PDB file of C-alpha atoms in Angstrom:
ATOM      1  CA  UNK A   9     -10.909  87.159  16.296  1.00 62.00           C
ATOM      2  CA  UNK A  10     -14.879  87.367  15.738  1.00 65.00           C
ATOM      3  CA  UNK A  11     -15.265  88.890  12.461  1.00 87.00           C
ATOM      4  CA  UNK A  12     -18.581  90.782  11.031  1.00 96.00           C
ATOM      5  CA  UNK A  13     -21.004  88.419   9.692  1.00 97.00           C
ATOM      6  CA  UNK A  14     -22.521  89.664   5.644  1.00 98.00           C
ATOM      7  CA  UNK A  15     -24.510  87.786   3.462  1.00 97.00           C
ATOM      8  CA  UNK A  16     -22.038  86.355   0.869  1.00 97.00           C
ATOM      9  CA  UNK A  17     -23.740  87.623  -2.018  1.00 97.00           C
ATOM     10  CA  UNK A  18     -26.853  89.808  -3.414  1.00 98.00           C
ATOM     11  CA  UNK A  19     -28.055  90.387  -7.129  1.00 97.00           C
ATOM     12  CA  UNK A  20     -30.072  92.927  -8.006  1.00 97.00           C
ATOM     13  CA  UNK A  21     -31.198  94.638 -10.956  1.00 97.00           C
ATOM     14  CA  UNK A  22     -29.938  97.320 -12.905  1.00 97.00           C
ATOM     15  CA  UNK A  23     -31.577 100.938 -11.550  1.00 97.00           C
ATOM     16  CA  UNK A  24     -32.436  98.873  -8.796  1.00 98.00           C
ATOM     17  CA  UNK A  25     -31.777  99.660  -4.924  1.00 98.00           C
ATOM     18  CA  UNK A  26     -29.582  96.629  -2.951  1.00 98.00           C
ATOM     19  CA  UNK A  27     -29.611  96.652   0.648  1.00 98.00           C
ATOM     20  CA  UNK A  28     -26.392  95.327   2.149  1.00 98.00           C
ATOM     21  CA  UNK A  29     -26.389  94.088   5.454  1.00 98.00           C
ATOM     22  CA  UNK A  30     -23.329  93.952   8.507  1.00 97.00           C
ATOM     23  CA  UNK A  31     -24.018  91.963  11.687  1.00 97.00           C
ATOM     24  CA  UNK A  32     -21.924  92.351  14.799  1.00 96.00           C
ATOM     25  CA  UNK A  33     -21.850  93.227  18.549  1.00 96.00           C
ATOM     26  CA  UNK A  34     -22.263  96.439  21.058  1.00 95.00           C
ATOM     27  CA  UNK A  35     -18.588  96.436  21.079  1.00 94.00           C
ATOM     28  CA  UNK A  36     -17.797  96.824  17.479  1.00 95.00           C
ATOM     29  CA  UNK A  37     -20.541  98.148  15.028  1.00 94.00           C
ATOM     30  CA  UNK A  38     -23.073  99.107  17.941  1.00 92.00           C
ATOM     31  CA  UNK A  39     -20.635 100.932  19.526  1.00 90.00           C
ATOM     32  CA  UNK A  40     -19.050 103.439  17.276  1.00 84.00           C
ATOM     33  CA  UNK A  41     -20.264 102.048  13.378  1.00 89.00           C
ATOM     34  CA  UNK A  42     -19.138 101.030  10.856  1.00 93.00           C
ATOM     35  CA  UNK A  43     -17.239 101.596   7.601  1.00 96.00           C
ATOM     36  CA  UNK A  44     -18.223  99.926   3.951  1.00 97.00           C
ATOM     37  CA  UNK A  45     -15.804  99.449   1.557  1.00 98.00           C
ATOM     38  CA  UNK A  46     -15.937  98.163  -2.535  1.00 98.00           C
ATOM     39  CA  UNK A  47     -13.192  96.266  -3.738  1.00 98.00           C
ATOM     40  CA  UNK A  48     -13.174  95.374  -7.555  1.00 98.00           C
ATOM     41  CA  UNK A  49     -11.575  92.301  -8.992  1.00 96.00           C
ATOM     42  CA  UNK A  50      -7.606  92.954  -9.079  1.00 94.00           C
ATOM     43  CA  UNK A  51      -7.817  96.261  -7.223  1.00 97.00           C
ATOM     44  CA  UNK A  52      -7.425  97.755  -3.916  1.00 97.00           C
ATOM     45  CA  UNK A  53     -10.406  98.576  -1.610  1.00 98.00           C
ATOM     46  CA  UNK A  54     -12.095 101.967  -1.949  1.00 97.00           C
ATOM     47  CA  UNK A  55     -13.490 103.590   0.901  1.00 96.00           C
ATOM     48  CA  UNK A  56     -17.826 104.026   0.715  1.00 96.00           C
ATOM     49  CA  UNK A  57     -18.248 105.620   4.246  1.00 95.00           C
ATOM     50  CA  UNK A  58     -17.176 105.443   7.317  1.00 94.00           C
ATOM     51  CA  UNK A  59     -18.842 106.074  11.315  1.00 88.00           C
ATOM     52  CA  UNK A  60     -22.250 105.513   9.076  1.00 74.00           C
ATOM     53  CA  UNK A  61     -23.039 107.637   6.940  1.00 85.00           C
ATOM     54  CA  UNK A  62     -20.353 109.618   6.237  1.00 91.00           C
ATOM     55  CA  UNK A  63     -18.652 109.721   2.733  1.00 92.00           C
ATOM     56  CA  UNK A  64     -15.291 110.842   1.347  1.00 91.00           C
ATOM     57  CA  UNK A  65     -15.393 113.440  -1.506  1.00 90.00           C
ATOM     58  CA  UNK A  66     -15.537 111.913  -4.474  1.00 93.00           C
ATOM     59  CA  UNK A  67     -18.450 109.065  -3.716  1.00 95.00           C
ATOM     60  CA  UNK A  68     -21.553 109.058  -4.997  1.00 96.00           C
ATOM     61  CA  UNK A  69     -24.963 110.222  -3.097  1.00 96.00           C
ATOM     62  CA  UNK A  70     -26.134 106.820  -4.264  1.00 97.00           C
ATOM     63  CA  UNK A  71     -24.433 105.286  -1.430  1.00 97.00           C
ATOM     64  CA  UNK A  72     -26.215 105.489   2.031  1.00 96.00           C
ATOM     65  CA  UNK A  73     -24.987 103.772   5.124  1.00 95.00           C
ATOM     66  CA  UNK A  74     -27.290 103.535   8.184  1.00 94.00           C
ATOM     67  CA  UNK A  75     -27.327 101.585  11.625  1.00 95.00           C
ATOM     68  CA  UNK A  76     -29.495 100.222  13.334  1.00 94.00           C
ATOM     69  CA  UNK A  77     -28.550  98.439  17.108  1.00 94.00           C
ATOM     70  CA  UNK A  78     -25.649  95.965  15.806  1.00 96.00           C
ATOM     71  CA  UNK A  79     -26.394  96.408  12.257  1.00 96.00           C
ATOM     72  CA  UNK A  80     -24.976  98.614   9.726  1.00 96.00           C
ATOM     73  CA  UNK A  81     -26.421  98.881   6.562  1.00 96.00           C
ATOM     74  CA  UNK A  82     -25.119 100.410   2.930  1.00 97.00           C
ATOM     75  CA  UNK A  83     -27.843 101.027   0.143  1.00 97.00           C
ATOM     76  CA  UNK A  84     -26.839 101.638  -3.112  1.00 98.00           C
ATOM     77  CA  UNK A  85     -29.685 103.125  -5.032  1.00 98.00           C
ATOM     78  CA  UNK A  86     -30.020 103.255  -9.118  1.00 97.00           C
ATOM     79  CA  UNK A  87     -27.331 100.282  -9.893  1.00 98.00           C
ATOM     80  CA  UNK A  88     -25.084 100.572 -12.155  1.00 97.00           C
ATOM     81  CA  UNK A  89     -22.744  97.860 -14.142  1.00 97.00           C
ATOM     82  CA  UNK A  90     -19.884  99.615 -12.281  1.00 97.00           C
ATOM     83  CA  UNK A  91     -21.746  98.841  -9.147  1.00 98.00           C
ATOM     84  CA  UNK A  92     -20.776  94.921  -9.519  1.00 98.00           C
ATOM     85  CA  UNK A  93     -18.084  94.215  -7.156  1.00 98.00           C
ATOM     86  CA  UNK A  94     -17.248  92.531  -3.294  1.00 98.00           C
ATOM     87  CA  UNK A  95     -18.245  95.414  -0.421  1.00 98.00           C
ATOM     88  CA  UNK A  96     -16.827  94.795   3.009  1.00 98.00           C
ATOM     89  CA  UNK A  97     -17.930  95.906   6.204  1.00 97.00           C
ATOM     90  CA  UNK A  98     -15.558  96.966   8.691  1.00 97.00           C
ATOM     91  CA  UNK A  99     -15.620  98.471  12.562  1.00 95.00           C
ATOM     92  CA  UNK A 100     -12.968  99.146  15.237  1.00 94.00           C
ATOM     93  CA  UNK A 101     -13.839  96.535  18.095  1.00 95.00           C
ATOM     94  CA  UNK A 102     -13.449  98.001  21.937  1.00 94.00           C
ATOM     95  CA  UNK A 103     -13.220  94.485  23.628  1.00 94.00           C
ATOM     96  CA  UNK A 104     -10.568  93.132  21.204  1.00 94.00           C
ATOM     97  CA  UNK A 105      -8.538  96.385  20.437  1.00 94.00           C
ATOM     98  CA  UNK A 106      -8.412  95.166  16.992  1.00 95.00           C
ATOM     99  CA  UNK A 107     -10.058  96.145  13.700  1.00 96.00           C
ATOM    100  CA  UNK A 108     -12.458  93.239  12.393  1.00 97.00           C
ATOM    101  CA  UNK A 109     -13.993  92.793   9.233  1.00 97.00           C
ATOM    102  CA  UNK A 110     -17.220  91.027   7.632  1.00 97.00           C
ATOM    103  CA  UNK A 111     -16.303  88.047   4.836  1.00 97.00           C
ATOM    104  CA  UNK A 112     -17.640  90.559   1.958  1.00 98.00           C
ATOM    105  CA  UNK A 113     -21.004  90.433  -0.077  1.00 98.00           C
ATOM    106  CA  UNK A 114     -20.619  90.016  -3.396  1.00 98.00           C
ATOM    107  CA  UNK A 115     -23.079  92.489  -5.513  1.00 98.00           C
ATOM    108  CA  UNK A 116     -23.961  90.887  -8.785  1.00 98.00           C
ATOM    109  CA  UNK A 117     -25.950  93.753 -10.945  1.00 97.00           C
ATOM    110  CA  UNK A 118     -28.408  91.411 -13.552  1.00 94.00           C
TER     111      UNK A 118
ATOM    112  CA  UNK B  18       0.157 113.201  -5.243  1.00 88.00           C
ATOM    113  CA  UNK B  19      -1.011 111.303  -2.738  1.00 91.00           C
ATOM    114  CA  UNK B  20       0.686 107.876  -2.613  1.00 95.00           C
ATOM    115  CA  UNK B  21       1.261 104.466  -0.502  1.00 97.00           C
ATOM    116  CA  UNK B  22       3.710 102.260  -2.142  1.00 97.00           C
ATOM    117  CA  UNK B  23       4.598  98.549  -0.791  1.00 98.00           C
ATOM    118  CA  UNK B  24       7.681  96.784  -1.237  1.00 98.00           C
ATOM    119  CA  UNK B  25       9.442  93.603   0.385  1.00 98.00           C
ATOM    120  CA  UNK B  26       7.248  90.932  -0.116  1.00 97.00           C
ATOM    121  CA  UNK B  27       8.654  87.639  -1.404  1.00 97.00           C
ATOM    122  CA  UNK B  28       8.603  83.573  -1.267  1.00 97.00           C
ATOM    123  CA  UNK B  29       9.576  82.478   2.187  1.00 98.00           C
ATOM    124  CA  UNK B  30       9.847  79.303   3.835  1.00 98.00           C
ATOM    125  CA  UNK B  31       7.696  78.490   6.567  1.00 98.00           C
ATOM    126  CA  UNK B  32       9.606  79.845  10.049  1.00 98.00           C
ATOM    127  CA  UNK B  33      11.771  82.414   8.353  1.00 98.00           C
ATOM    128  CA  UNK B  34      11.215  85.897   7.907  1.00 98.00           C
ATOM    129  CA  UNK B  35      10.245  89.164   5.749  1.00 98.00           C
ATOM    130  CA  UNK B  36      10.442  92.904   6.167  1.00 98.00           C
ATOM    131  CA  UNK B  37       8.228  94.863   4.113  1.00 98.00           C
ATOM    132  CA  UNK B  38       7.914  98.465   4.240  1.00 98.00           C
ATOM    133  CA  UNK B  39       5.649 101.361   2.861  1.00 97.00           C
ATOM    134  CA  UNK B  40       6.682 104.802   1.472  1.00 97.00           C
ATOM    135  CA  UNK B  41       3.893 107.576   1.665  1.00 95.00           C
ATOM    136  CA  UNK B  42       4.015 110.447  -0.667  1.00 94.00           C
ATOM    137  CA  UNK B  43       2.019 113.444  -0.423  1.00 92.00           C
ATOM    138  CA  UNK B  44       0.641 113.344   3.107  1.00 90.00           C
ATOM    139  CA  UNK B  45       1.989 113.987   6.689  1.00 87.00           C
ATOM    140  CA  UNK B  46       1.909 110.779   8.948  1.00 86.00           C
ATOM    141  CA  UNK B  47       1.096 112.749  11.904  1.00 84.00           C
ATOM    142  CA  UNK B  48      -2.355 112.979  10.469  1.00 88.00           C
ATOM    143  CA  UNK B  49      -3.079 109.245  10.249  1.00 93.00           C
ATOM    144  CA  UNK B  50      -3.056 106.394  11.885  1.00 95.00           C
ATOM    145  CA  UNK B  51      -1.224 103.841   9.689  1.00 96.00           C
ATOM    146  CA  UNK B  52      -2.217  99.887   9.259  1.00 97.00           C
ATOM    147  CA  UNK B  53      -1.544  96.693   7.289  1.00 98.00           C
ATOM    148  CA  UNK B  54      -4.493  94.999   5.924  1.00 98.00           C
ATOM    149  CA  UNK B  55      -4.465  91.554   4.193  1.00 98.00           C
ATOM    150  CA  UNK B  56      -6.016  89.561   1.530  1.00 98.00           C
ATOM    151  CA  UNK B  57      -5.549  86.043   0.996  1.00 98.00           C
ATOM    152  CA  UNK B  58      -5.875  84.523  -2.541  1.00 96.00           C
ATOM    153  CA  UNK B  59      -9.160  84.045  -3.224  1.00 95.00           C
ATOM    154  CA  UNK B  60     -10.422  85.582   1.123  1.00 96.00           C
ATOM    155  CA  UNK B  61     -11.341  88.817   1.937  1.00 97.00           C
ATOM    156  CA  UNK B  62      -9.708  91.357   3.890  1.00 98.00           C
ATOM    157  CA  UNK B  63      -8.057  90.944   7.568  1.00 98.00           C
ATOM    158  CA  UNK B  64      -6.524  93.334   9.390  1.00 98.00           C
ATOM    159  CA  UNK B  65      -3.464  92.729  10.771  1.00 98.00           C
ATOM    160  CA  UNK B  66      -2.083  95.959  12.961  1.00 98.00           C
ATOM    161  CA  UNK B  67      -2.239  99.492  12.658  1.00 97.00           C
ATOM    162  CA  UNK B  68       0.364 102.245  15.047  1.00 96.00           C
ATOM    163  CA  UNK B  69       0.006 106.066  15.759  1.00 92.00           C
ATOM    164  CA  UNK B  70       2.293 108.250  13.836  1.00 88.00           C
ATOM    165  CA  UNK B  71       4.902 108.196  16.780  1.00 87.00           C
ATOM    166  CA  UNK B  72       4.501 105.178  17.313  1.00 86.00           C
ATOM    167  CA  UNK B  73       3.182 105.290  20.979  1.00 88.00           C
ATOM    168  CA  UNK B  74       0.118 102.993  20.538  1.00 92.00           C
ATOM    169  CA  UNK B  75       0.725  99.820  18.547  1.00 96.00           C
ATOM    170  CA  UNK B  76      -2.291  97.213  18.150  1.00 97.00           C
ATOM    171  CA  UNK B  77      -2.356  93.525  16.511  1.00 97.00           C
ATOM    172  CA  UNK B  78      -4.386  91.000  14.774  1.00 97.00           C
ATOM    173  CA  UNK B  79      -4.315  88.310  17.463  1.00 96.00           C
ATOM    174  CA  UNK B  80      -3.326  85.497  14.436  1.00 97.00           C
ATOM    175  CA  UNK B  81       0.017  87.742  13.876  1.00 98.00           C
ATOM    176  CA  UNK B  82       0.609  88.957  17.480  1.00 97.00           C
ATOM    177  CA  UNK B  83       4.103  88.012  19.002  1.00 97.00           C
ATOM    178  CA  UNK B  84       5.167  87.043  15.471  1.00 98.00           C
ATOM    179  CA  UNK B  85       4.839  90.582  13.692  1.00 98.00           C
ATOM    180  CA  UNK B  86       5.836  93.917  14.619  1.00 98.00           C
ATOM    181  CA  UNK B  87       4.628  97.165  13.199  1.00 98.00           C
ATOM    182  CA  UNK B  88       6.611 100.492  13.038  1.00 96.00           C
ATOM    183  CA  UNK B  89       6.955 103.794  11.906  1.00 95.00           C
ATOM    184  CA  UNK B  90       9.670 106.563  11.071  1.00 93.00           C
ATOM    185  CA  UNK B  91       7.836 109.187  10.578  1.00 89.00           C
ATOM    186  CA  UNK B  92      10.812 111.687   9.431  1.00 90.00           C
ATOM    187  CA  UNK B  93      10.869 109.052   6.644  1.00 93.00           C
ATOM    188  CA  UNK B  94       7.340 109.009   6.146  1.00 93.00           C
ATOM    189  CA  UNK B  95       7.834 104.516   6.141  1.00 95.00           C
ATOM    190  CA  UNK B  96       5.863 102.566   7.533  1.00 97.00           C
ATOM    191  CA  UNK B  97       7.152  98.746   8.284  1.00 98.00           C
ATOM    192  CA  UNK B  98       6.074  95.252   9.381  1.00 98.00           C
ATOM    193  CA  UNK B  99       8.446  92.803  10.106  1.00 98.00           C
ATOM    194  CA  UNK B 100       6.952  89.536   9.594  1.00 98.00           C
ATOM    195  CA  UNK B 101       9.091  87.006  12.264  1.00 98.00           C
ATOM    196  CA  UNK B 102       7.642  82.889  12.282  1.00 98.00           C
ATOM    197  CA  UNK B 103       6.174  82.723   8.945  1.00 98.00           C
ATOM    198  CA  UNK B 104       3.389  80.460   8.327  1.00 98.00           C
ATOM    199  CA  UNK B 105       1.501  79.318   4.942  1.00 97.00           C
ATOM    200  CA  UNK B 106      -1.654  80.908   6.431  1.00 97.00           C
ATOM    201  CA  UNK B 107       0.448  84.639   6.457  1.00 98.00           C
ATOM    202  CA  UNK B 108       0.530  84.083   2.432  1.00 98.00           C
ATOM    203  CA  UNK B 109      -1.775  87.034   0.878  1.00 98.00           C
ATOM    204  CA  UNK B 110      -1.292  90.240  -0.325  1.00 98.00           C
ATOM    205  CA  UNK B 111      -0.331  92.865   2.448  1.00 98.00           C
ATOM    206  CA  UNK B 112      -1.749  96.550   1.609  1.00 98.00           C
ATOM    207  CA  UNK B 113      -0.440  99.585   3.833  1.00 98.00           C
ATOM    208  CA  UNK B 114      -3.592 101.922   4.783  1.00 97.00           C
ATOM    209  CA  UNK B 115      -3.987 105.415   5.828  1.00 95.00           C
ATOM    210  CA  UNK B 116      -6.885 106.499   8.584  1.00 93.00           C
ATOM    211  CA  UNK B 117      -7.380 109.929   8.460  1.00 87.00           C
ATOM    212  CA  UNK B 118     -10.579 111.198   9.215  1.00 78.00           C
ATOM    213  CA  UNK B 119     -12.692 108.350   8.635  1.00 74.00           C
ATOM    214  CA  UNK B 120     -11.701 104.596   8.378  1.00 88.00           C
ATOM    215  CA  UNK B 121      -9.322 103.120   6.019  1.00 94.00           C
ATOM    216  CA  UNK B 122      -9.275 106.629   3.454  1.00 93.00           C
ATOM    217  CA  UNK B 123      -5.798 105.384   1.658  1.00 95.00           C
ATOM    218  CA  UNK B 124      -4.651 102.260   0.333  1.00 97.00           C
ATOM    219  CA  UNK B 125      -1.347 101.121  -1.731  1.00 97.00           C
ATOM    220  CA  UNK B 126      -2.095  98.295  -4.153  1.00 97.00           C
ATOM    221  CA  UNK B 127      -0.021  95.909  -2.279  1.00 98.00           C
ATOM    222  CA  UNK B 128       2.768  93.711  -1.653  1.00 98.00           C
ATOM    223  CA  UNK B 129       2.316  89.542  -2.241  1.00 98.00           C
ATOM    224  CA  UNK B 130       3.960  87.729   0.631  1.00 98.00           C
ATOM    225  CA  UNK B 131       4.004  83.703  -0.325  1.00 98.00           C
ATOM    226  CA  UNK B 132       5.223  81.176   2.563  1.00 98.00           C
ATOM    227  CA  UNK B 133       5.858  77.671   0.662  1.00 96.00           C
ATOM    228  CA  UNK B 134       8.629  75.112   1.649  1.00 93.00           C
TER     229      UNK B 134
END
């Protein structure tokens, strides 16, 4: 199945804004959005936000998802060490019934 | 508390088969949908199939479909996926996942399934 395409990695500074970046179709992230998820070495995925730019209690206004046609889009503003880990992209797709997913971004925080 | 917990997974040789199930804790399956999600060593995530609490709408990954099956008692609050035709690509670590409200909300920390001869 046709995954999400994400850059494989991004480094930014610390107290620095990254832009993170998921590609895919009408059918998937066009159509009803996307969800962003952080996953640290050894541990489960967290969910970031989900249809957008919503966010479960507990995350931090520093994380901002947007979309824009077939692109969704997570900004993490003022980086933080704890910030360093793989995000994942994610979006129910309508043509395939199925949930796909991007390969991950790995954020590196110099 | 709010809790997923995997079990079941194993070493199994390519062709045979695994059952592993999830116990939830703390919330009420008729208010999620419940999936498996997968990581390879090393990969990144793949879903695999998610079901409605009753079981009434049932959707796969098409790289598991006809080989796993996905169900739910939801008196038990367990959720289940019976892995049939098992292949060295199905090796990873197998999370159960709640959807509530928005996408994936709750994840257990897993259950390693490795297929070696």
């Amino acid at each position: 199945q046709a995954g999400l395409t994400q850059p494989p990695s991004v480094s930014k500074g610390l107290r620095q804004t990254a832009t993170l970046t998921c590609t895919g179709n009408s059918n998937n992230v066009g159509g009803l959005g996307g969800a962003w998820l952080q996953q640290h070495q050894g541990h489960p995925p967290k969910l970031l936000s989900y249809r957008n730019n919503n966010r479960p209690s507990g995350i931090s206004e520093r994380f901002s998802a947007s979309r824009s046609g077939n692109t969704v889009s997570l900004t993490i503003s003022g980086l933080q060490p704890e910030d360093e880990a793989d995000y994942y992209c994610s979006a129910w797709d309508s043509s395939l019934n199925a949930w796909v997913f991007g390969g991950g971004t790995k954020l590196t925080v110099l | 508390q709010v809790q997923l917990v995997e079990s079941g997974g194993g070493v199994a040789q390519p062709g045979r088969s695994l059952r592993l199930s999830c116990a939830a804790s703390g919330i009420r399956f008729r208010n999620y949908i419940m999936h498996w999600v997968r990581q390879a060593p090393g990969k990144g995530l793949e879903w695999v199939s998610c079901t409605s609490h009753d079981g009434s709408g049932k959707f796969y990954a098409d790289s598991v479909k006809g080989r796993f099956t996905i169900s739910i008692d939801d008196s038990k609050n367990m959720l289940y996926l019976q892995l049939n035709s098992l292949r060295p690509d199905d090796t990873a670590m197998y999370h159960c996942v709640g959807e509530g409200g928005g996408a994936f909300d709750l994840w257990g920390q897993g259950t390693v399934v490795l297929v070696s001869s």
